[in-house]
PDB file of C-alpha atoms in Angstrom:
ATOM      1  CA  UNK A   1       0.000   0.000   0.000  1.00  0.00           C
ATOM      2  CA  UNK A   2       1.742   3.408  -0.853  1.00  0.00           C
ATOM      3  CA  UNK A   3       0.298   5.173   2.403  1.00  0.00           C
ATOM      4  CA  UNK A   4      -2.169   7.521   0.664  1.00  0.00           C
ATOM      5  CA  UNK A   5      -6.020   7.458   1.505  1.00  0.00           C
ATOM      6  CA  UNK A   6      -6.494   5.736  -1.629  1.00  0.00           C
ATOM      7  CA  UNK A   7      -7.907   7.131  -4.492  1.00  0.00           C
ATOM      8  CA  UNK A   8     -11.433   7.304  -6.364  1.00  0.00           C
ATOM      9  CA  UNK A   9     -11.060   4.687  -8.851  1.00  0.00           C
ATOM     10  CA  UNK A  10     -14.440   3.403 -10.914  1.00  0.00           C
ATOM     11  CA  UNK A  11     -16.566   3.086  -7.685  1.00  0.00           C
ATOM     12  CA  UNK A  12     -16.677   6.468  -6.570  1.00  0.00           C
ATOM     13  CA  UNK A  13     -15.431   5.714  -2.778  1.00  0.00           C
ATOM     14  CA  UNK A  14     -12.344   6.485  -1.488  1.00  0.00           C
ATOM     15  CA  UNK A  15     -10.392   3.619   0.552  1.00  0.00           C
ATOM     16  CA  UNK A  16      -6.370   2.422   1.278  1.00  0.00           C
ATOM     17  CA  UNK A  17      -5.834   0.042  -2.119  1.00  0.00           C
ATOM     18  CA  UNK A  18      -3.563  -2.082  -2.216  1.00  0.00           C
ATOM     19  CA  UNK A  19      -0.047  -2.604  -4.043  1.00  0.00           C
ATOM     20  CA  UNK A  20       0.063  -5.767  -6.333  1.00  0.00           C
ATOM     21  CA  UNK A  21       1.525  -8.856  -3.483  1.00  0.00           C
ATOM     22  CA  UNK A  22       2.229  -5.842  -1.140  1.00  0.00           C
ATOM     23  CA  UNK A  23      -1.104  -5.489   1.250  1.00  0.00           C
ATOM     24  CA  UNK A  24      -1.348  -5.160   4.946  1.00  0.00           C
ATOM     25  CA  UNK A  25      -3.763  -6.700   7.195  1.00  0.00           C
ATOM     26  CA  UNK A  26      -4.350  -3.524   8.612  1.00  0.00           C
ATOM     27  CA  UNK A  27      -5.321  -1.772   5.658  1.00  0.00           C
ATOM     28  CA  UNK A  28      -7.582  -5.329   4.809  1.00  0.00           C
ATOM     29  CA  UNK A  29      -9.251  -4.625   8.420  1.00  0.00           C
ATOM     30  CA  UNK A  30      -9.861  -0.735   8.006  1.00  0.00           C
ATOM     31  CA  UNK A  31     -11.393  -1.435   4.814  1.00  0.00           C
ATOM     32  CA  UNK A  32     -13.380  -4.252   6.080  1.00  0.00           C
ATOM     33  CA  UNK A  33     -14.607  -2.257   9.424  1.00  0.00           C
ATOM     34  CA  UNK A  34     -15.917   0.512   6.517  1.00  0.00           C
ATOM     35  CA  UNK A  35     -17.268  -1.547   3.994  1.00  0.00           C
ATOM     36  CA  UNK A  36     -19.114  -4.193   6.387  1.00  0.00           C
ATOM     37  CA  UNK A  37     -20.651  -0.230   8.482  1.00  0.00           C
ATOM     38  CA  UNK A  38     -23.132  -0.837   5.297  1.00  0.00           C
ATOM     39  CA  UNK A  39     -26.671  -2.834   5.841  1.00  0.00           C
ATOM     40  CA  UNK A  40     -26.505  -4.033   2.746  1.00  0.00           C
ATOM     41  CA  UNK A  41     -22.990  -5.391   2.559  1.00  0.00           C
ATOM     42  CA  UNK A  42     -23.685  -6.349   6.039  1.00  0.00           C
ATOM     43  CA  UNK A  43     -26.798  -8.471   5.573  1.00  0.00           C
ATOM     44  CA  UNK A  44     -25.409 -10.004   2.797  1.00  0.00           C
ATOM     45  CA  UNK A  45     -22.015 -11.311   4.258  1.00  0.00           C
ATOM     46  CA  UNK A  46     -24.210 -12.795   7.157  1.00  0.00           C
ATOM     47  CA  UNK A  47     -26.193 -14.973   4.522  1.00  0.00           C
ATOM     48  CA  UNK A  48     -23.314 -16.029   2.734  1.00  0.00           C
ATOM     49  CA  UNK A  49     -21.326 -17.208   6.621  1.00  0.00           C
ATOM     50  CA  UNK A  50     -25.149 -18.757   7.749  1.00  0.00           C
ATOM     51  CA  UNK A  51     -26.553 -19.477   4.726  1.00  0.00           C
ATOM     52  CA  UNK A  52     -24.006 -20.908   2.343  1.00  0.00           C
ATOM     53  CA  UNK A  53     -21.219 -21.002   4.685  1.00  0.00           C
ATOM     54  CA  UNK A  54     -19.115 -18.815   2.795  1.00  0.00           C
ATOM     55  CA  UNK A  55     -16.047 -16.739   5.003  1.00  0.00           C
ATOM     56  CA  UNK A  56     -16.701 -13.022   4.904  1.00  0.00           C
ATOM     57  CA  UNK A  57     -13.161 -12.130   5.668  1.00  0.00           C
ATOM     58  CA  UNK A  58     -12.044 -13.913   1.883  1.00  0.00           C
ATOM     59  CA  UNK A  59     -15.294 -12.249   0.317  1.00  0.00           C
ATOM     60  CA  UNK A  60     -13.699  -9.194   2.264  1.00  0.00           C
ATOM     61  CA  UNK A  61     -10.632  -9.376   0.655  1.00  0.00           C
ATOM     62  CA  UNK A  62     -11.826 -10.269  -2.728  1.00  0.00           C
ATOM     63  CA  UNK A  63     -13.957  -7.396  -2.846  1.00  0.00           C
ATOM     64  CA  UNK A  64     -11.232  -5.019  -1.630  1.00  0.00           C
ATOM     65  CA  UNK A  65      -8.946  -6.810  -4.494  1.00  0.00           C
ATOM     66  CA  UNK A  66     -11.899  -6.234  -6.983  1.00  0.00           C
ATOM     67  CA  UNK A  67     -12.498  -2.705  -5.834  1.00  0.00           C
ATOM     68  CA  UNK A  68      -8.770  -2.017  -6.429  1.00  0.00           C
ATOM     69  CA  UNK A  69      -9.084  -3.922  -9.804  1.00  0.00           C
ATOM     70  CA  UNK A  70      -7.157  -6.624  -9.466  1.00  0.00           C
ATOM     71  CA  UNK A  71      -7.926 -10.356  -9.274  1.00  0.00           C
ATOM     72  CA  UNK A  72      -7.307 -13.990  -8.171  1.00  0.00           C
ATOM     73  CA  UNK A  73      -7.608 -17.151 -10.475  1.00  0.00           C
ATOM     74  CA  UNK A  74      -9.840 -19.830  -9.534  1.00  0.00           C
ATOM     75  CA  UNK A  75      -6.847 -21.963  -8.588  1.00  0.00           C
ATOM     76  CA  UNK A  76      -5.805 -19.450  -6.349  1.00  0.00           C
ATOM     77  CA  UNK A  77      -8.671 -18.798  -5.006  1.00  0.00           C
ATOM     78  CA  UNK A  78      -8.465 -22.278  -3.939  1.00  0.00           C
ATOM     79  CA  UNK A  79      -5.291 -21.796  -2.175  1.00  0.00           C
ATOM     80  CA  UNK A  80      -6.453 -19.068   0.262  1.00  0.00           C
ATOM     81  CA  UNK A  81     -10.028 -21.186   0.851  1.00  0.00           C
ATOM     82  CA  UNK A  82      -7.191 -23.837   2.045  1.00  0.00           C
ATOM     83  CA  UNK A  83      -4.923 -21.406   3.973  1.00  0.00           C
ATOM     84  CA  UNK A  84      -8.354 -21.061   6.483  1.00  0.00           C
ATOM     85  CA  UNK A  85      -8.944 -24.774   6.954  1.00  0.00           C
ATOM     86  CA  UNK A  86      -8.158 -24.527  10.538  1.00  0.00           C
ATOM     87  CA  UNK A  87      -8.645 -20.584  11.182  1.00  0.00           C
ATOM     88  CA  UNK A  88     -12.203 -21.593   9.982  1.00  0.00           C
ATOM     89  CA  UNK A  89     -12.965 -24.492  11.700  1.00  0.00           C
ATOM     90  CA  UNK A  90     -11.991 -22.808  15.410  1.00  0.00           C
ATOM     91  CA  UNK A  91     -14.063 -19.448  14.384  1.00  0.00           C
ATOM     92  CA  UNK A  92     -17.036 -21.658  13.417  1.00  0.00           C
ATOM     93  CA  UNK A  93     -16.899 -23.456  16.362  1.00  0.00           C
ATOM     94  CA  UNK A  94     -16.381 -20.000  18.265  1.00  0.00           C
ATOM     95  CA  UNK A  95     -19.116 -18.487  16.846  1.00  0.00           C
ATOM     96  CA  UNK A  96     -21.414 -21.052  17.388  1.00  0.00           C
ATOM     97  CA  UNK A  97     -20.630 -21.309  21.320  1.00  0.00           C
ATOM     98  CA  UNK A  98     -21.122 -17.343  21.740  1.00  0.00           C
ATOM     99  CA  UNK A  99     -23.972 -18.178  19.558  1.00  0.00           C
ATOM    100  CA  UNK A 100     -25.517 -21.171  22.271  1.00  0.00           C
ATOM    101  CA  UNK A 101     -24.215 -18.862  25.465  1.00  0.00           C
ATOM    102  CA  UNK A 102     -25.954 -15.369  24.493  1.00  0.00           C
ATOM    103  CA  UNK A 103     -29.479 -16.045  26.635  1.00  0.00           C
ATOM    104  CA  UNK A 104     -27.159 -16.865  29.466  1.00  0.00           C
ATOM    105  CA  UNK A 105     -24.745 -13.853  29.216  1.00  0.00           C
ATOM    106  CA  UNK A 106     -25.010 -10.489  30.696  1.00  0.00           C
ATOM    107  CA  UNK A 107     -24.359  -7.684  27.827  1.00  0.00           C
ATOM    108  CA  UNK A 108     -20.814  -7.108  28.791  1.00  0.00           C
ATOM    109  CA  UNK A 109     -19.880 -10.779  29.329  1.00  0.00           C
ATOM    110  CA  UNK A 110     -21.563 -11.316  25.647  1.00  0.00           C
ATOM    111  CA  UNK A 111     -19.785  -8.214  24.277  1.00  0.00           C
ATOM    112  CA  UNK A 112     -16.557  -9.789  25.453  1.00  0.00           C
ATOM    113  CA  UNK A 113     -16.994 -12.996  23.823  1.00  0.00           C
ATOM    114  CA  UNK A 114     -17.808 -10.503  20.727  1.00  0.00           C
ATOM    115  CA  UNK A 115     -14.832  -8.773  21.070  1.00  0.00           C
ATOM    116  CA  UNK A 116     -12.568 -11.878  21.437  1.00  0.00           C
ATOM    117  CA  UNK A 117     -13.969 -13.239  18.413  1.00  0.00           C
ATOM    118  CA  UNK A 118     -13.122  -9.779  16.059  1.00  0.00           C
ATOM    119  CA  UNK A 119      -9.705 -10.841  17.462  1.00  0.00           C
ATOM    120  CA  UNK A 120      -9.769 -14.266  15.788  1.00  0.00           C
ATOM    121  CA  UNK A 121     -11.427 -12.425  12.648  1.00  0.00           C
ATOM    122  CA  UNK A 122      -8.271 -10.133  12.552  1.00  0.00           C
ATOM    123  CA  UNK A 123      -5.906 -12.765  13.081  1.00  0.00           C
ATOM    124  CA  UNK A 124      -7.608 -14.813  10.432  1.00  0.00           C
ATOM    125  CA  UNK A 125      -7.048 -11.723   8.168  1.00  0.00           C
ATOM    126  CA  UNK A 126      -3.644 -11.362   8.705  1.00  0.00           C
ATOM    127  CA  UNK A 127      -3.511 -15.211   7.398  1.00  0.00           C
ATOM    128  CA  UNK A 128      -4.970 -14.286   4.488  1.00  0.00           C
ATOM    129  CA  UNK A 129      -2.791 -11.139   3.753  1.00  0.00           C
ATOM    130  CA  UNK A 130       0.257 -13.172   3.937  1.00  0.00           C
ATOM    131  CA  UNK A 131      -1.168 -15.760   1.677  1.00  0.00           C
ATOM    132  CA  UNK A 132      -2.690 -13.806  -0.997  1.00  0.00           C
ATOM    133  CA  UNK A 133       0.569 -11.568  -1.381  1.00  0.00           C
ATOM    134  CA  UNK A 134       2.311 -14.808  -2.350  1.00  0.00           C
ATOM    135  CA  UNK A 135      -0.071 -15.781  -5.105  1.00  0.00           C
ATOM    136  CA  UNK A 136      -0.135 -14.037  -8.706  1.00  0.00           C
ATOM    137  CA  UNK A 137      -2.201 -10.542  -8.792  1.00  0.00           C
ATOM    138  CA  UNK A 138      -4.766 -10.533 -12.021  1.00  0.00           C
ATOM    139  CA  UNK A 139      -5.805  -7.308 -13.542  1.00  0.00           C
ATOM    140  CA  UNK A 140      -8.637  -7.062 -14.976  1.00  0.00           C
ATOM    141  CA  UNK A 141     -10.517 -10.114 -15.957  1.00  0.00           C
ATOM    142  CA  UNK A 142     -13.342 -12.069 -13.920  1.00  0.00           C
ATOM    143  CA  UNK A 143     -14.205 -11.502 -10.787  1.00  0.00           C
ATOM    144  CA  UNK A 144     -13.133 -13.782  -7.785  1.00  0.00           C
ATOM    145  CA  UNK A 145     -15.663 -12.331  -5.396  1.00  0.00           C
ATOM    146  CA  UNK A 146     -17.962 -13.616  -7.874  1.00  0.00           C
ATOM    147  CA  UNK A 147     -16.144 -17.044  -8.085  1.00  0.00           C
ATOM    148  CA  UNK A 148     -16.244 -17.469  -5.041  1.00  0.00           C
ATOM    149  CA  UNK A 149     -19.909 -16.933  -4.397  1.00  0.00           C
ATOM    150  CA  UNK A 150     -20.505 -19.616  -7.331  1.00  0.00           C
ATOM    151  CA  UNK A 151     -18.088 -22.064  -5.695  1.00  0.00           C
ATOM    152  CA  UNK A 152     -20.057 -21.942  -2.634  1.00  0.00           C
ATOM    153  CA  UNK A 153     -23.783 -22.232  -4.314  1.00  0.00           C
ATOM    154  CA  UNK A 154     -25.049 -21.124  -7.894  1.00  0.00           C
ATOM    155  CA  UNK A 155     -28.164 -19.717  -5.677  1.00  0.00           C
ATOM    156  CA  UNK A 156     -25.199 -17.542  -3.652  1.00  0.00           C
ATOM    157  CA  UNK A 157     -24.153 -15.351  -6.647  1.00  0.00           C
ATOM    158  CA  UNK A 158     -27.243 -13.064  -5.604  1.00  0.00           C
ATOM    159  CA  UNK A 159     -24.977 -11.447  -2.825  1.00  0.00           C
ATOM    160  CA  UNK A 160     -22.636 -10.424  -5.358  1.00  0.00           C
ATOM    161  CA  UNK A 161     -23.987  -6.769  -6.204  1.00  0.00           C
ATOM    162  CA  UNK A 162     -24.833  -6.629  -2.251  1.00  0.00           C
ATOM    163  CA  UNK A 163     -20.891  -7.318  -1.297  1.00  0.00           C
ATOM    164  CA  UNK A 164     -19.718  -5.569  -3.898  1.00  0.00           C
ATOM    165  CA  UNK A 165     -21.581  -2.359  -3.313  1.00  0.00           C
ATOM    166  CA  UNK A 166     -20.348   1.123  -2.781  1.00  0.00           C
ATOM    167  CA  UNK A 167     -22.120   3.735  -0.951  1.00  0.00           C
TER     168      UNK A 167
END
């Protein structure tokens, strides 16, 4: 990343972009925290963790490639979906104990648990920065955000113009 707010680029919305194999998790998060602030992008990375069991931080990341213009191949695509093998499994299995636990949590003991798992969603970010600046950069091209929502159902492509939306 060369530091600068980012610029305008064909979406209208300013955000850090990337360098091609030279991105930083924190950039990845800031851009996430913003982008995932809107309902609709919001909504529809919940239905594509619950519903199709999709992982919002690599939609995340491919839509901050994709906003930047730039690309993954399928294969590679693969490659990061394997680099969270066991990243996913503990956050799913996180998640679905703070899910089981909320009725019996006060607010602040359920914000923690909240809080602890954003920690585990950074971390798993930083996985995925280190990963995906070791892989080939496309420009141009298809789009792996929408890849990926085929790979995980044809029905999940929907969510597409929903993650992929600028406000």
């Amino acid at each position: 990343m060369d530091g600068t707010p980012g610029g305008t680029g064909n979406h209208g919305s300013s955000f850090p972009k990337p360098m091609i194999q030279q991105a930083t998790a924190e950039a990845l998060w800031q851009f996430s925290l913003s982008h995932y602030s809107h309902h609709d992008v919001k909504h529809a990375c919940l239905k594509l963790q619950d519903d199709y069991q999709g992982n919002v931080n690599l939609a995340l990341l491919l839509v901050w490639l994709e906003l930047s213009e730039f690309s993954l191949s399928d294969s590679d695509l693969y490659k990061l979906k394997s680099a969270l093998s066991d990243s996913e499994t503990l956050l799913r299995r996180y998640r679905q104990v703070r899910r089981d636990l909320k009725a019996e949590l006060s607010h602040s003991g359920y914000q923690k648990l909240l809080n602890f798992e954003l920690m585990l969603e950074k971390k798993q970010q930083q996985d995925l920065i280190a990963a995906v600046n070791h892989l080939p950069w496309l420009t141009g091209g298809h789009s792996a955000v929408k890849s990926y929502c085929l790979q995980l159902s044809a029905s999940a492509v929907h969510l597409y113009p929903l993650l992929t939306r600028i406000s």
